[in-house]
Coordinates of C-alpha atoms and ligand atoms in Angstrom, one line a residue:
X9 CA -88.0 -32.5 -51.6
X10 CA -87.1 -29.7 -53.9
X11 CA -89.8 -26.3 -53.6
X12 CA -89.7 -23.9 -51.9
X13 CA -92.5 -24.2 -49.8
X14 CA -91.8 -28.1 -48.6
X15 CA -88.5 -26.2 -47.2
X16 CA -90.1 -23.8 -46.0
X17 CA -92.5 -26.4 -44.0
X18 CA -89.7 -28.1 -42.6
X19 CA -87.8 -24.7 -41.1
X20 CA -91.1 -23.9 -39.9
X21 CA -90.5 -27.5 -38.0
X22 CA -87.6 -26.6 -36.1
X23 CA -87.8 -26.6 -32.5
X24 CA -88.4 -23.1 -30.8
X25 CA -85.3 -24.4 -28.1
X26 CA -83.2 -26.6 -27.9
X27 CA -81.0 -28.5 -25.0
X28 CA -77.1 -28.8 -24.8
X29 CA -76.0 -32.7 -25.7
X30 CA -74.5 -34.7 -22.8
X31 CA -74.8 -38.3 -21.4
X32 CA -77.2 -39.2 -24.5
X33 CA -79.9 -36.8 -23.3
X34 CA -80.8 -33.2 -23.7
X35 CA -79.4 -31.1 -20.6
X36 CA -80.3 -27.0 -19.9
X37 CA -76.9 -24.9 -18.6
X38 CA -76.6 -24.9 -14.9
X39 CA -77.5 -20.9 -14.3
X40 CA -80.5 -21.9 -16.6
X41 CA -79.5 -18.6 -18.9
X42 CA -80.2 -19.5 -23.1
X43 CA -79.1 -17.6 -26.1
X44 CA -80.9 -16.8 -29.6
X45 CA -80.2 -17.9 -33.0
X46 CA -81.0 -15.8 -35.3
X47 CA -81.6 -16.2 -39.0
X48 CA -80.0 -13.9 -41.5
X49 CA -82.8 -13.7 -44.5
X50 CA -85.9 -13.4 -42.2
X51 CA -83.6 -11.4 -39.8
X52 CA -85.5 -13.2 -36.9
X53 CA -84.7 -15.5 -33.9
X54 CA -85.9 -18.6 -34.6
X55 CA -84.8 -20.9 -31.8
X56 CA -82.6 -20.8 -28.7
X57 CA -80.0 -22.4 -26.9
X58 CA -78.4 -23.3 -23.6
X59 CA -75.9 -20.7 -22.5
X60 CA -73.2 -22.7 -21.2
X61 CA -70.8 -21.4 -18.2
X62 CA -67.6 -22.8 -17.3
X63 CA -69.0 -25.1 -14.8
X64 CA -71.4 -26.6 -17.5
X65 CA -67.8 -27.1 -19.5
X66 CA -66.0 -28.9 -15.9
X67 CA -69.0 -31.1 -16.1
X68 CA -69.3 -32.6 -19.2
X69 CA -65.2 -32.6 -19.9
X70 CA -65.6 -34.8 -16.1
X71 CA -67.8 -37.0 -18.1
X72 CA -66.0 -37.6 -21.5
X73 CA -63.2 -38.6 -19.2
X74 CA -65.4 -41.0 -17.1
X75 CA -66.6 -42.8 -20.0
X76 CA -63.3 -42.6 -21.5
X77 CA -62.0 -44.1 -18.4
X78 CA -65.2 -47.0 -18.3
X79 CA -64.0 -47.9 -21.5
X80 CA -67.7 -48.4 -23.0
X81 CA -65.8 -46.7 -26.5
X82 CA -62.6 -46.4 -26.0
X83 CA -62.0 -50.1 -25.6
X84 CA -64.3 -51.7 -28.0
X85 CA -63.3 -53.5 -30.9
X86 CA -62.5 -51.2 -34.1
X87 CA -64.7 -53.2 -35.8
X88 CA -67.8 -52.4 -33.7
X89 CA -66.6 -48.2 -33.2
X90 CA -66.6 -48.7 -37.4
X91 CA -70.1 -50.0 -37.5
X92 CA -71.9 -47.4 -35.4
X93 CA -69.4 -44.3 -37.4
X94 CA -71.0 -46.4 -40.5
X95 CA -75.0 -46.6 -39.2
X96 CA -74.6 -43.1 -38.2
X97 CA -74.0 -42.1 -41.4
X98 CA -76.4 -43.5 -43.2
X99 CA -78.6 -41.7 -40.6
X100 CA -77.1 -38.5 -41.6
X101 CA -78.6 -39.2 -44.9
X102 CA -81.8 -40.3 -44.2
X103 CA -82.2 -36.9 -42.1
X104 CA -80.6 -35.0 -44.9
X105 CA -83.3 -32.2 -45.6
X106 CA -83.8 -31.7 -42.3
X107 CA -80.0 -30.9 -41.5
X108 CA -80.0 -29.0 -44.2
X109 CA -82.2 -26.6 -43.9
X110 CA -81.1 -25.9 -40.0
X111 CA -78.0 -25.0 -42.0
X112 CA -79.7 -22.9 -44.1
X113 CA -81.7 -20.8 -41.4
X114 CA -78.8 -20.9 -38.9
X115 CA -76.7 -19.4 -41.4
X116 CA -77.7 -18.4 -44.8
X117 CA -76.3 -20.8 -47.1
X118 CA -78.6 -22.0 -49.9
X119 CA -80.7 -25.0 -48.7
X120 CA -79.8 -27.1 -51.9
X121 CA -75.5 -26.7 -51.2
X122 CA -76.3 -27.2 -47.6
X123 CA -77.8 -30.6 -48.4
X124 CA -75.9 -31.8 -51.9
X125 CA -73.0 -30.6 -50.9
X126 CA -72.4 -29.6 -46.6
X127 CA -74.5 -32.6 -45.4
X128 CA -73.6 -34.5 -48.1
X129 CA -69.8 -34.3 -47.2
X130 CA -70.5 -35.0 -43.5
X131 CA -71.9 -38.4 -44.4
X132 CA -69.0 -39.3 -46.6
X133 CA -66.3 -38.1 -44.0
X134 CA -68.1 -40.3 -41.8
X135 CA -68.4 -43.2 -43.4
X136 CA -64.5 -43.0 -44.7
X137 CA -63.4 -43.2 -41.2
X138 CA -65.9 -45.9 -40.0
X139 CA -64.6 -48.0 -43.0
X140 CA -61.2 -47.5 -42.0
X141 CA -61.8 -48.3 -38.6
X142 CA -60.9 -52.3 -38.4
X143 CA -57.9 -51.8 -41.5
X144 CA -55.1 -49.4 -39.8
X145 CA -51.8 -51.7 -38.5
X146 CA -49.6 -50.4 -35.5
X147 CA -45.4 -51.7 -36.2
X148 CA -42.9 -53.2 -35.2
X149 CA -39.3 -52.8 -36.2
X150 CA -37.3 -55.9 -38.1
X151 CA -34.0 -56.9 -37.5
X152 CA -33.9 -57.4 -33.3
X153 CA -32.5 -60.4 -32.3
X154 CA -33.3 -60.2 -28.7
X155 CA -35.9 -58.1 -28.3
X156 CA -39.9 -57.1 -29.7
X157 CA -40.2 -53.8 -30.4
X158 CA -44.1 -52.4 -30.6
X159 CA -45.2 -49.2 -32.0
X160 CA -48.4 -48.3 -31.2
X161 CA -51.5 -46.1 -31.5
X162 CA -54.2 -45.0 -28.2
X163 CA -56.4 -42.9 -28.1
X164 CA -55.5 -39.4 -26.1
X165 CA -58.6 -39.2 -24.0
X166 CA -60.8 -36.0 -23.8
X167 CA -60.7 -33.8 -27.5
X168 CA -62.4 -30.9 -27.6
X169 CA -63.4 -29.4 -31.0
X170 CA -64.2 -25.8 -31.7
X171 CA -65.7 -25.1 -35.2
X172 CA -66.8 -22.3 -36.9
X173 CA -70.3 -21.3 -38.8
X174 CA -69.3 -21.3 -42.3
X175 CA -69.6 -25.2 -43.2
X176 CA -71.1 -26.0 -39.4
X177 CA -71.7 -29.7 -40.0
X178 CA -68.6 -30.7 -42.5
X179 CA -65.9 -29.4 -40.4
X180 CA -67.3 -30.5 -37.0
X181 CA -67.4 -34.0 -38.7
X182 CA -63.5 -33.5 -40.2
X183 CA -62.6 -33.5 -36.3
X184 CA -65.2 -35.4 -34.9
X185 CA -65.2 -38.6 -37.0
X186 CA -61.3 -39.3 -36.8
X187 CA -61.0 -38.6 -33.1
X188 CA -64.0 -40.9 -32.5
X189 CA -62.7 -43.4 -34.6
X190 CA -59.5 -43.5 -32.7
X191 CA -61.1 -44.2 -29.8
X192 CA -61.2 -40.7 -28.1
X193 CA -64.3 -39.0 -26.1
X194 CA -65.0 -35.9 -27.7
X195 CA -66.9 -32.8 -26.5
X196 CA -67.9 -30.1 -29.4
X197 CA -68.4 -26.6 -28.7
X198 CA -70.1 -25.3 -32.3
X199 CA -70.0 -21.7 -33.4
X200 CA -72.8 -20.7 -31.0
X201 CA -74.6 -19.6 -34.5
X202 CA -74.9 -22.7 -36.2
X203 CA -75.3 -25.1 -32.8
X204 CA -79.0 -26.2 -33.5
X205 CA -77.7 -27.9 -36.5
X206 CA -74.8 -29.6 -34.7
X207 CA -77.3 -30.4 -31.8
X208 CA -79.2 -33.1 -34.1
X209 CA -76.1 -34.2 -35.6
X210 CA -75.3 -35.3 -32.4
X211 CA -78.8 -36.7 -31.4
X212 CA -78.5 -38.7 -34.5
X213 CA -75.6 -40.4 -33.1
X214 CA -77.5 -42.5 -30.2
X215 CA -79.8 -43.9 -32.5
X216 CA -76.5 -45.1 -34.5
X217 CA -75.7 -46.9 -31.4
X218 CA -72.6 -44.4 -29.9
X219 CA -72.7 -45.0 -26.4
X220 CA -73.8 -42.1 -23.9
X221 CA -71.2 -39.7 -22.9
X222 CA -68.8 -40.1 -26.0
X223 CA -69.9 -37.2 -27.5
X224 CA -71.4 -34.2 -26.0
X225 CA -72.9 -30.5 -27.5
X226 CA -71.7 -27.9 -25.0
X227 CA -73.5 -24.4 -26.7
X228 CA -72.4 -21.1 -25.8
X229 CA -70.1 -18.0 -26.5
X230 CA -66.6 -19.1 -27.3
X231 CA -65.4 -16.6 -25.0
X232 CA -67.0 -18.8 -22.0
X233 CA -67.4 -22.1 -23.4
X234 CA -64.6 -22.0 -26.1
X235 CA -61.8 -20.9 -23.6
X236 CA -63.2 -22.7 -20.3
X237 CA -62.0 -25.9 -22.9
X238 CA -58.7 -24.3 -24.0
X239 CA -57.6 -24.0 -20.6
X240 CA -58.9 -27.3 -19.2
X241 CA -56.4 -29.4 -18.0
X242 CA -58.5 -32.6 -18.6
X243 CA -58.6 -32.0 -22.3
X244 CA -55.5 -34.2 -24.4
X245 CA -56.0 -32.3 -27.8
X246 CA -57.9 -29.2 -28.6
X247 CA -58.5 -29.2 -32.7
X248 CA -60.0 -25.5 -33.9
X249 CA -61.1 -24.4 -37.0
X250 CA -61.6 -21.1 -37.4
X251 CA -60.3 -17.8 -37.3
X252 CA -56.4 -16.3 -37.0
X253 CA -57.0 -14.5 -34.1
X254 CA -58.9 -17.0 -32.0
X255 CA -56.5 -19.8 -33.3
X256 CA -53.6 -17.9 -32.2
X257 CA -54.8 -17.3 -28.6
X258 CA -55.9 -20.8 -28.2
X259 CA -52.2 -21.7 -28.2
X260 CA -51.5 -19.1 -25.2
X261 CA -54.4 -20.6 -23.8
X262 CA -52.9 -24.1 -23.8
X263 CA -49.6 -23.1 -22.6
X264 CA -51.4 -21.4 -19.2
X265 CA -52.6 -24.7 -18.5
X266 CA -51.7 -28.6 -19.5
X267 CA -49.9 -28.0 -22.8
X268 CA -52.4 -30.0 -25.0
X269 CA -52.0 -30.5 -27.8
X270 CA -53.8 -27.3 -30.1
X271 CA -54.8 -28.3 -34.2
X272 CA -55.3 -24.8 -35.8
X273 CA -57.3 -24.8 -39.3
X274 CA -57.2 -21.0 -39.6
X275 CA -58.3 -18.1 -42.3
X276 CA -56.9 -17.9 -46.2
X277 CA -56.4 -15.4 -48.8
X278 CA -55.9 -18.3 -51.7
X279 CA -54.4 -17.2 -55.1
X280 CA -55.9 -18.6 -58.7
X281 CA -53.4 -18.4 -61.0
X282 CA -54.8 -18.6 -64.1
X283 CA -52.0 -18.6 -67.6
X284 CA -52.2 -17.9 -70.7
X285 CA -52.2 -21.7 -71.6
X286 CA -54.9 -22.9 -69.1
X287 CA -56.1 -26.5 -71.1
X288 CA -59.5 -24.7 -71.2
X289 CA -60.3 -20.9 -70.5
X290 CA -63.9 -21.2 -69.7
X291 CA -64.1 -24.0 -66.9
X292 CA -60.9 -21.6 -65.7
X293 CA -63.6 -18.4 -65.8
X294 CA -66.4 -20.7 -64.2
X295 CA -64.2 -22.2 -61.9
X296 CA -62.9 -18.4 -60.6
X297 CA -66.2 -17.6 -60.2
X298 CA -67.5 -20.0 -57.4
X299 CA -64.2 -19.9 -55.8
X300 CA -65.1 -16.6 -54.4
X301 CA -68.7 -16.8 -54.4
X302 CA -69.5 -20.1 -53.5
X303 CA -71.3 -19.9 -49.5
X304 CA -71.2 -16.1 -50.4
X305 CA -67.6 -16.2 -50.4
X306 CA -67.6 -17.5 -46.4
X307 CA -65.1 -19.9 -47.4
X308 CA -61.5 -20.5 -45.6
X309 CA -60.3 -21.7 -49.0
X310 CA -62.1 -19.0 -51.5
X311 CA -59.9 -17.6 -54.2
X312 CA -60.1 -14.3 -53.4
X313 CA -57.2 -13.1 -55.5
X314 CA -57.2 -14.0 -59.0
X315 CA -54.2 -13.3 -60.9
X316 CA -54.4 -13.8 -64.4
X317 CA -51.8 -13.7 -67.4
X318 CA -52.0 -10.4 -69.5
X319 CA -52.3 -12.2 -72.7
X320 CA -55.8 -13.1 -71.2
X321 CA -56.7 -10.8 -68.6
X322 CA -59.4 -8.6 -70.6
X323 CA -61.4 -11.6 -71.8
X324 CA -61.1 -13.4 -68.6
X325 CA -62.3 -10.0 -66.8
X326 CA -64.7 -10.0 -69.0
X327 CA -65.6 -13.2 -68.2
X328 CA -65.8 -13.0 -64.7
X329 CA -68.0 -10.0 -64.6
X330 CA -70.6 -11.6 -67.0
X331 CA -70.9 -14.4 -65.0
X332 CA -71.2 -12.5 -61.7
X333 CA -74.0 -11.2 -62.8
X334 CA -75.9 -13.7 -64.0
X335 CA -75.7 -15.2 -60.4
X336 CA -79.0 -15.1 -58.0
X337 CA -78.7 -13.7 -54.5
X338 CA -81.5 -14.1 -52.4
X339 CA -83.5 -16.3 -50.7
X340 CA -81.8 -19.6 -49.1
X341 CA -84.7 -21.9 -49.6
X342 CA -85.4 -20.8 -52.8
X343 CA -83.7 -24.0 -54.9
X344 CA -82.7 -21.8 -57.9
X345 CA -80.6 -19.4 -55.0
X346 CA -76.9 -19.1 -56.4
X347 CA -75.3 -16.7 -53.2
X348 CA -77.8 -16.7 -49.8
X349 CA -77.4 -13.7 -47.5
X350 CA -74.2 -13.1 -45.7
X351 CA -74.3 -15.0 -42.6
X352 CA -75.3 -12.1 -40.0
X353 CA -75.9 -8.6 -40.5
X354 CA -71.9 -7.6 -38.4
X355 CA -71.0 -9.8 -41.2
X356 CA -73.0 -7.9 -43.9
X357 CA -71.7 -4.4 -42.9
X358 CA -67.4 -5.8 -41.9
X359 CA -67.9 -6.9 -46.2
X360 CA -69.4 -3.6 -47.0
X361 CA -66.7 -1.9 -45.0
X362 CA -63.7 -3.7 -46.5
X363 CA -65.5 -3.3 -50.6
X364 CA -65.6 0.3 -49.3
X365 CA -61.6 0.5 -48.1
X366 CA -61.0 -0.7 -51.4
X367 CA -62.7 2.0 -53.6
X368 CA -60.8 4.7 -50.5
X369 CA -57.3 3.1 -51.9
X370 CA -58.0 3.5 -55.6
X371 CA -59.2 0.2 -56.6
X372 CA -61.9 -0.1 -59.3
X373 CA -65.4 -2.1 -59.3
X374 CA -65.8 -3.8 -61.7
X375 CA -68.7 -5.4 -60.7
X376 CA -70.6 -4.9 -57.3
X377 CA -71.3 -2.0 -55.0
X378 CA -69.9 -1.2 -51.8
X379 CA -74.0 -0.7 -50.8
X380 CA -76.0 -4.2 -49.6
X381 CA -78.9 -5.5 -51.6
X382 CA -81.1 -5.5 -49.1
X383 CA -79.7 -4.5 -45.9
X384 CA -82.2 -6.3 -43.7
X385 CA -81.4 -9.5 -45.8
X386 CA -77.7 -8.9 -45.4
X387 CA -77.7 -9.9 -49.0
X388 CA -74.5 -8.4 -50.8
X389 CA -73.4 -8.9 -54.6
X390 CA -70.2 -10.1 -55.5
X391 CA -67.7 -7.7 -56.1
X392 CA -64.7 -7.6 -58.5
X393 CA -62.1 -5.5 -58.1
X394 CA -59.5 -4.4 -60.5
X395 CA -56.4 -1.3 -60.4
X396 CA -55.6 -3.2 -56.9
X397 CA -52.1 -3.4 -55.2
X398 CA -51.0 -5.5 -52.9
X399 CA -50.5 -3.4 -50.2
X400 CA -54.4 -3.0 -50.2
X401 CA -56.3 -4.3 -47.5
X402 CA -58.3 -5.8 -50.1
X403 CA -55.5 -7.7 -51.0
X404 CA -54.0 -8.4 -47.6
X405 CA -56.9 -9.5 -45.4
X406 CA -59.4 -12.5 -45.5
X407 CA -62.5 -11.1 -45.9
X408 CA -65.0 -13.9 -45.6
X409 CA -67.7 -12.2 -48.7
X410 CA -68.2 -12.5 -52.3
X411 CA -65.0 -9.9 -52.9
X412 CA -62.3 -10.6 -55.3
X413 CA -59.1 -9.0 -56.6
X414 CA -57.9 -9.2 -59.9
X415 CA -55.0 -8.3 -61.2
X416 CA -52.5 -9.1 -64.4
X417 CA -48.7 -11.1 -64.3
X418 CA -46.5 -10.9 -67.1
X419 CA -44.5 -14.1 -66.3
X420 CA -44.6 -16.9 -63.9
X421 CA -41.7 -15.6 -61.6
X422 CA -44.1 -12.9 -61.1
X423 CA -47.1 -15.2 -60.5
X424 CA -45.4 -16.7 -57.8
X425 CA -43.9 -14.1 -55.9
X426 CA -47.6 -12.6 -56.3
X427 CA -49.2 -15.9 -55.0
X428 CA -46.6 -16.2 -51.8
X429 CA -46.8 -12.0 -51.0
X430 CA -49.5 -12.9 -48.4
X431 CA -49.2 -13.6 -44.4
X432 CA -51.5 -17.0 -45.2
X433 CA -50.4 -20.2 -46.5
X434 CA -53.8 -21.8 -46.8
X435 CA -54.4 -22.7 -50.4
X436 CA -53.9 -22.0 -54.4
X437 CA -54.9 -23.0 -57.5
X438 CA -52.8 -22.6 -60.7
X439 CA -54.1 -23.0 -64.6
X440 CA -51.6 -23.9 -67.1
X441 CA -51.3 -27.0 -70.0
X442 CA -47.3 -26.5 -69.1
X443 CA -46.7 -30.0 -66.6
X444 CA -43.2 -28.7 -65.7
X445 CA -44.7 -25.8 -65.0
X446 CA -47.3 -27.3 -62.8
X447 CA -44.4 -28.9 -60.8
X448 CA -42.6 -25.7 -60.3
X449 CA -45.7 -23.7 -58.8
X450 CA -47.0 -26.3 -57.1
X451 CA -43.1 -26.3 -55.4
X452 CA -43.1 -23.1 -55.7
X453 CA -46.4 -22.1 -53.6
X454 CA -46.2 -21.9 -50.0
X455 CA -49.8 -23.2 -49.0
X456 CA -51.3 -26.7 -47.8
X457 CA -53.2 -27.3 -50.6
X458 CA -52.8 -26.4 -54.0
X459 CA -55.0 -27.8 -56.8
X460 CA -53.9 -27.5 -60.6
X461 CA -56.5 -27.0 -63.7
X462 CA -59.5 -27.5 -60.6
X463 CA -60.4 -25.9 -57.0
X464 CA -61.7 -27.3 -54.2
X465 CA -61.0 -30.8 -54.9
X466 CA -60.0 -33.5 -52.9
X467 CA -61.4 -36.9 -51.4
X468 CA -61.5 -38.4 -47.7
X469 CA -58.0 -39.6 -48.0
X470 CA -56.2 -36.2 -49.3
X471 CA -54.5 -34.1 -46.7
X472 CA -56.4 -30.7 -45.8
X473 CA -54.4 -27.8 -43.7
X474 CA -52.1 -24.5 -44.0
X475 CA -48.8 -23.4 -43.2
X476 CA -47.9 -19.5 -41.7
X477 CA -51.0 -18.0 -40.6
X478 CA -53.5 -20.4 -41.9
X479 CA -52.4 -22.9 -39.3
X480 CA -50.7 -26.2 -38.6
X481 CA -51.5 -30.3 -38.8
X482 CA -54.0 -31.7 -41.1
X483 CA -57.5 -32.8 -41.2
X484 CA -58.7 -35.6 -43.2
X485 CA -57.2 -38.8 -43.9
X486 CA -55.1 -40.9 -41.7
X487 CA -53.1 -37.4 -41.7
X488 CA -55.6 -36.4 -39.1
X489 CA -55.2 -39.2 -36.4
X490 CA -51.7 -38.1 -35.4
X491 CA -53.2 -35.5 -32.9
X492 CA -55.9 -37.9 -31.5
X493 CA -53.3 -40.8 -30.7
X494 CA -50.5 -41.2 -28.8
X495 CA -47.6 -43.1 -30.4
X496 CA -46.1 -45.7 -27.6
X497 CA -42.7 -47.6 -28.0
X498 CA -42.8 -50.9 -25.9
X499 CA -39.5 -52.7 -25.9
X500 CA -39.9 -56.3 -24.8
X501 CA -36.6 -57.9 -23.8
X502 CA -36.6 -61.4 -25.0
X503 CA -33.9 -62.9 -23.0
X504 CA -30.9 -65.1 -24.3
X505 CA -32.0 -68.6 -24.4
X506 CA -29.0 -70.7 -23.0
X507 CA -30.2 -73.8 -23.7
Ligands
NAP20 P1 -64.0 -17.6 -35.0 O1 -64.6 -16.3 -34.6 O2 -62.6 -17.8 -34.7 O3 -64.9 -18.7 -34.3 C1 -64.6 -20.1 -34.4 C2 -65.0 -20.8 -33.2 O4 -64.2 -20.3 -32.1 C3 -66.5 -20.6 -32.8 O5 -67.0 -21.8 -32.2 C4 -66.3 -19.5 -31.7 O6 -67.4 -19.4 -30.8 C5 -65.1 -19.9 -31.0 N1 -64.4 -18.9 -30.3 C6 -64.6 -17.5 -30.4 N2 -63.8 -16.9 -29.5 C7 -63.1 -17.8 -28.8 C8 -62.2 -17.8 -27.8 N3 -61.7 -16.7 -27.3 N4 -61.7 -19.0 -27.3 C9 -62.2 -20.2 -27.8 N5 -63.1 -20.3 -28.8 C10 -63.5 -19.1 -29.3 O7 -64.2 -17.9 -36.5 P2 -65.6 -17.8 -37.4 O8 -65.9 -16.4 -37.6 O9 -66.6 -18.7 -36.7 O10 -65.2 -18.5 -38.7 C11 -64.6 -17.9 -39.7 C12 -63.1 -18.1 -39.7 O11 -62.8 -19.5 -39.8 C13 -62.4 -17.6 -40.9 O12 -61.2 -16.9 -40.6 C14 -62.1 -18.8 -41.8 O13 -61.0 -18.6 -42.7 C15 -61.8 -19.8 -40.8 N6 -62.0 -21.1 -41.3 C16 -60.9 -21.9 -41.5 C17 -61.0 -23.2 -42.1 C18 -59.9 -24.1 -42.3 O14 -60.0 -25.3 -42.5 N7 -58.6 -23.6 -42.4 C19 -62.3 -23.6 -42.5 C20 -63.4 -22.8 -42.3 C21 -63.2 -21.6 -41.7 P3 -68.6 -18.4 -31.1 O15 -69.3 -18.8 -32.3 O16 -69.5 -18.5 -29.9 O17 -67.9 -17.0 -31.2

């Protein structure tokens, strides 16, 4: 598969509606009402979904915790729950283009990152977990003479997972395939935008073998669907990724009800630190360059303030600019497509409005335009700003588009108190040949994440999550199964023996 017509045969494939995932079978919403997707390039609905109400949510929560309850899942062997993650993922892959370019219609992103990269991440993520399935130990204290002391792992129950549009299937898998593999019935309420794609995902999971009711789809606004699961008292652990603002309320919405446990993966404004002694200045330009364009800059993690030593800042300017626009924006199933369209137009024009606050507080463009491509395409080019401060909203706020702020250091005291002047705690990366250097920032930085002479990098195993506003708790890993267990002490008296 790699033209652009085969894609555009296989979006031209895609169901005209779809049904909400429950009980292994496709199910409409109770009131029977449906909403649209709509795709950003052709600017046209394409399919539609279920709009579920807060019964449709009392339903299916009912029946993750009746088949959490039967035990058809949560009380298998971690060997079998390992071989259906396992089957499913090889599924995944086998269905690859067709994920992908739901992905791609759902929500802009070029078809070949949504399937080499998005899809190919979901499988991978999937497969970790099923492999670890059968190999974690629970514990048991030494040194007790008369008693057996056990410390073990179960499963919480019901976990609901909210996830956002931006990388639909990925982080819907980061949440789903660790809470599954735990044991844990899980009901997934997808940005309503991007639900089609998570719809197969699911569908995909029967023929792996996952037993009916374990996971269900529930589509619908997050303001119905998205708090009708915050405030459910059935529900053990609610894990969200997504924004600041919803994250933040999703803890109110817990305290009103059961105190659940609430995972918060929430927005970034990561700094790229980028000194005079980086081991080599071009993959350092390159690098800067997809960190704030890569998905068109929709990215929780995208550097989207650059700060760069004055020794180099011109020629890394210069860098980045020539770069930028040598980068194709257009169509999504167009293979050769760098940056697709933004992923709706309120998305388009909230961009245009915070490139435009920029040039209103006296920053300069150095590449961009605070105007759209093509405004019916919601395509926008990346912009690079320079002369900014940090008091700039530009500066200050996550914007979620191909926008970047650059501006000089002079030493790295200054880098770092640049790097930590922000309300997020999300990410950073930091350039430099100096190791004890590299130790100091990476002390230094307050952030979750924070990659050295790279961006973006990790594996299955690493820890992925933010401190201050960008959230709390991990994904990924064996980090990510403390909020879907529950740690139990048994203390087993053993009794003198008199004898
Ligand atoms: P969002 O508006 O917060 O939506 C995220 C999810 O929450 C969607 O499923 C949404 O449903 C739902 N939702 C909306 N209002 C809700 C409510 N009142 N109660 C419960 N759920 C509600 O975020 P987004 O625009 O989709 O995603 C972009 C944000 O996610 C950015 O801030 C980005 O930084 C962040 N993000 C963080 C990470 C990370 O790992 N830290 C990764 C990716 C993205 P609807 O779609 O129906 O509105």
């Amino acid at each position: 598969m790699s033209d652009a017509t085969t894609w555009r045969d296989l979006a031209a494939a895609i169901p005209s509606s779809h049904g909400m995932w429950g009980r292994g079978a496709w199910a409409e919403a109770a009131g029977g009402h449906t909403l649209a997707l709509h795709d950003p390039w052709t600017d046209s609905d394409f399919t539609t979904v279920p709009a579920a109400a807060s019964d449709d949510v009392d339903r299916v929560v009912a029946d993750a915790g009746a088949t959490f309850a039967a035990g058809s899942w949560s009380r298998v062997s971690p060997a079998e729950r390992g071989r259906v993650l396992i089957a499913w993922a090889g599924l995944i892959e086998v269905h690859a283009d067709e994920l992908a370019v739901l992905v791609s219609r759902e929500m802009g992103k070029p078809v070949r990152d949504a399937r080499d990269i998005e899809v190919a991440s979901t499988a991978k993520t999937l497969r970790w977990y099923g492999e670890l399935a059968d190999k974690l130990m629970d514990s048991s204290p030494r040194g007790l003479p008369d008693a057996l002391a056990l410390v073990t792992r179960e499963p919480v129950g019901v976990v609901a997972a909210i996830t956002p549009w931006n990388f639909p299937l990925s982080l819907a898998m980061l949440k789903i395939a660790p809470a599954l593999m735990a044991g844990n019935s899980v009901v997934l309420k997808p940005a309503l935008q991007t639900s089609a794609s998570s719809l197969r995902l699911a569908e995909l999971s029967r023929e792996a073998g996952l037993p009916d009711g374990v996971l269900s789809v529930v589509t619908g606004r997050g303001s119905t669907v998205g708090t009708a699961l915050a405030r459910h008292s059935a529900v053990s652990c609610l894990t969200f990724t997504g924004s600041t603002e919803v994250g933040l309320g999703l803890l109110a919405d817990s305290a009103a009800s059961n105190g659940k446990t609430v995972s918060l993966e929430l927005g970034g404004k990561s700094p790229n630190i980028v000194f005079a002694d980086a081991p080599d200045l071009e993959k350092a330009i390159d690098t800067a360059v997809w960190a704030f364009t890569f998905n068109s800059g929709q990215m929780c993690t995208a550097g989207t303030r650059l700060y760069v030593e004055r020794a180099v800042y011109d020629d890394v300017l210069a860098g980045i600019c020539d770069r930028v626009a040598r980068l194709t924006v257009g169509d999504p199933l167009d293979p050769a497509t760098d940056l697709g369209p933004l992923s709706s137009r309120s998305q388009c024009a909230t961009v245009l409005e915070y490139i435009d606050s920029g040039l209103r507080a006296g920053a300069r463009l150095a590449a961009g335009s605070a105007d759209a491509l093509d405004p019916d395409r919601s395509t926008v080019a990346p912009a690079v700003f320079t002369d900014v401060r940090a008091d700039m909203q530009i500066v200050r706020e996550e914007i979620f588009g191909p926008v970047v702020a650059v501006a000089p250091f002079d030493d790295e005291a200054q880098a770092l108190s640049m790097a930590n002047e922000t309300d997020f705690g999300l990410a950073a990366s930091v350039w430099t040949s100096d190791v004890s250097r590299i130790h100091r920032m990476s002390r230094g930085i307050e952030a979750g994440n924070v990659w050295v002479n790279s961006y973006e990098e990790g594996v299955p195993s690493t820890p992925f999550g933010g401190r201050k506003l960008s959230g709390n708790g991990a994904d990924k890993g064996v980090y990510a199964l403390d909020k879907y267990t529950h740690l139990k002490h048994t203390w087993i008296a053993l009794g003198r023996n008199h004898a």
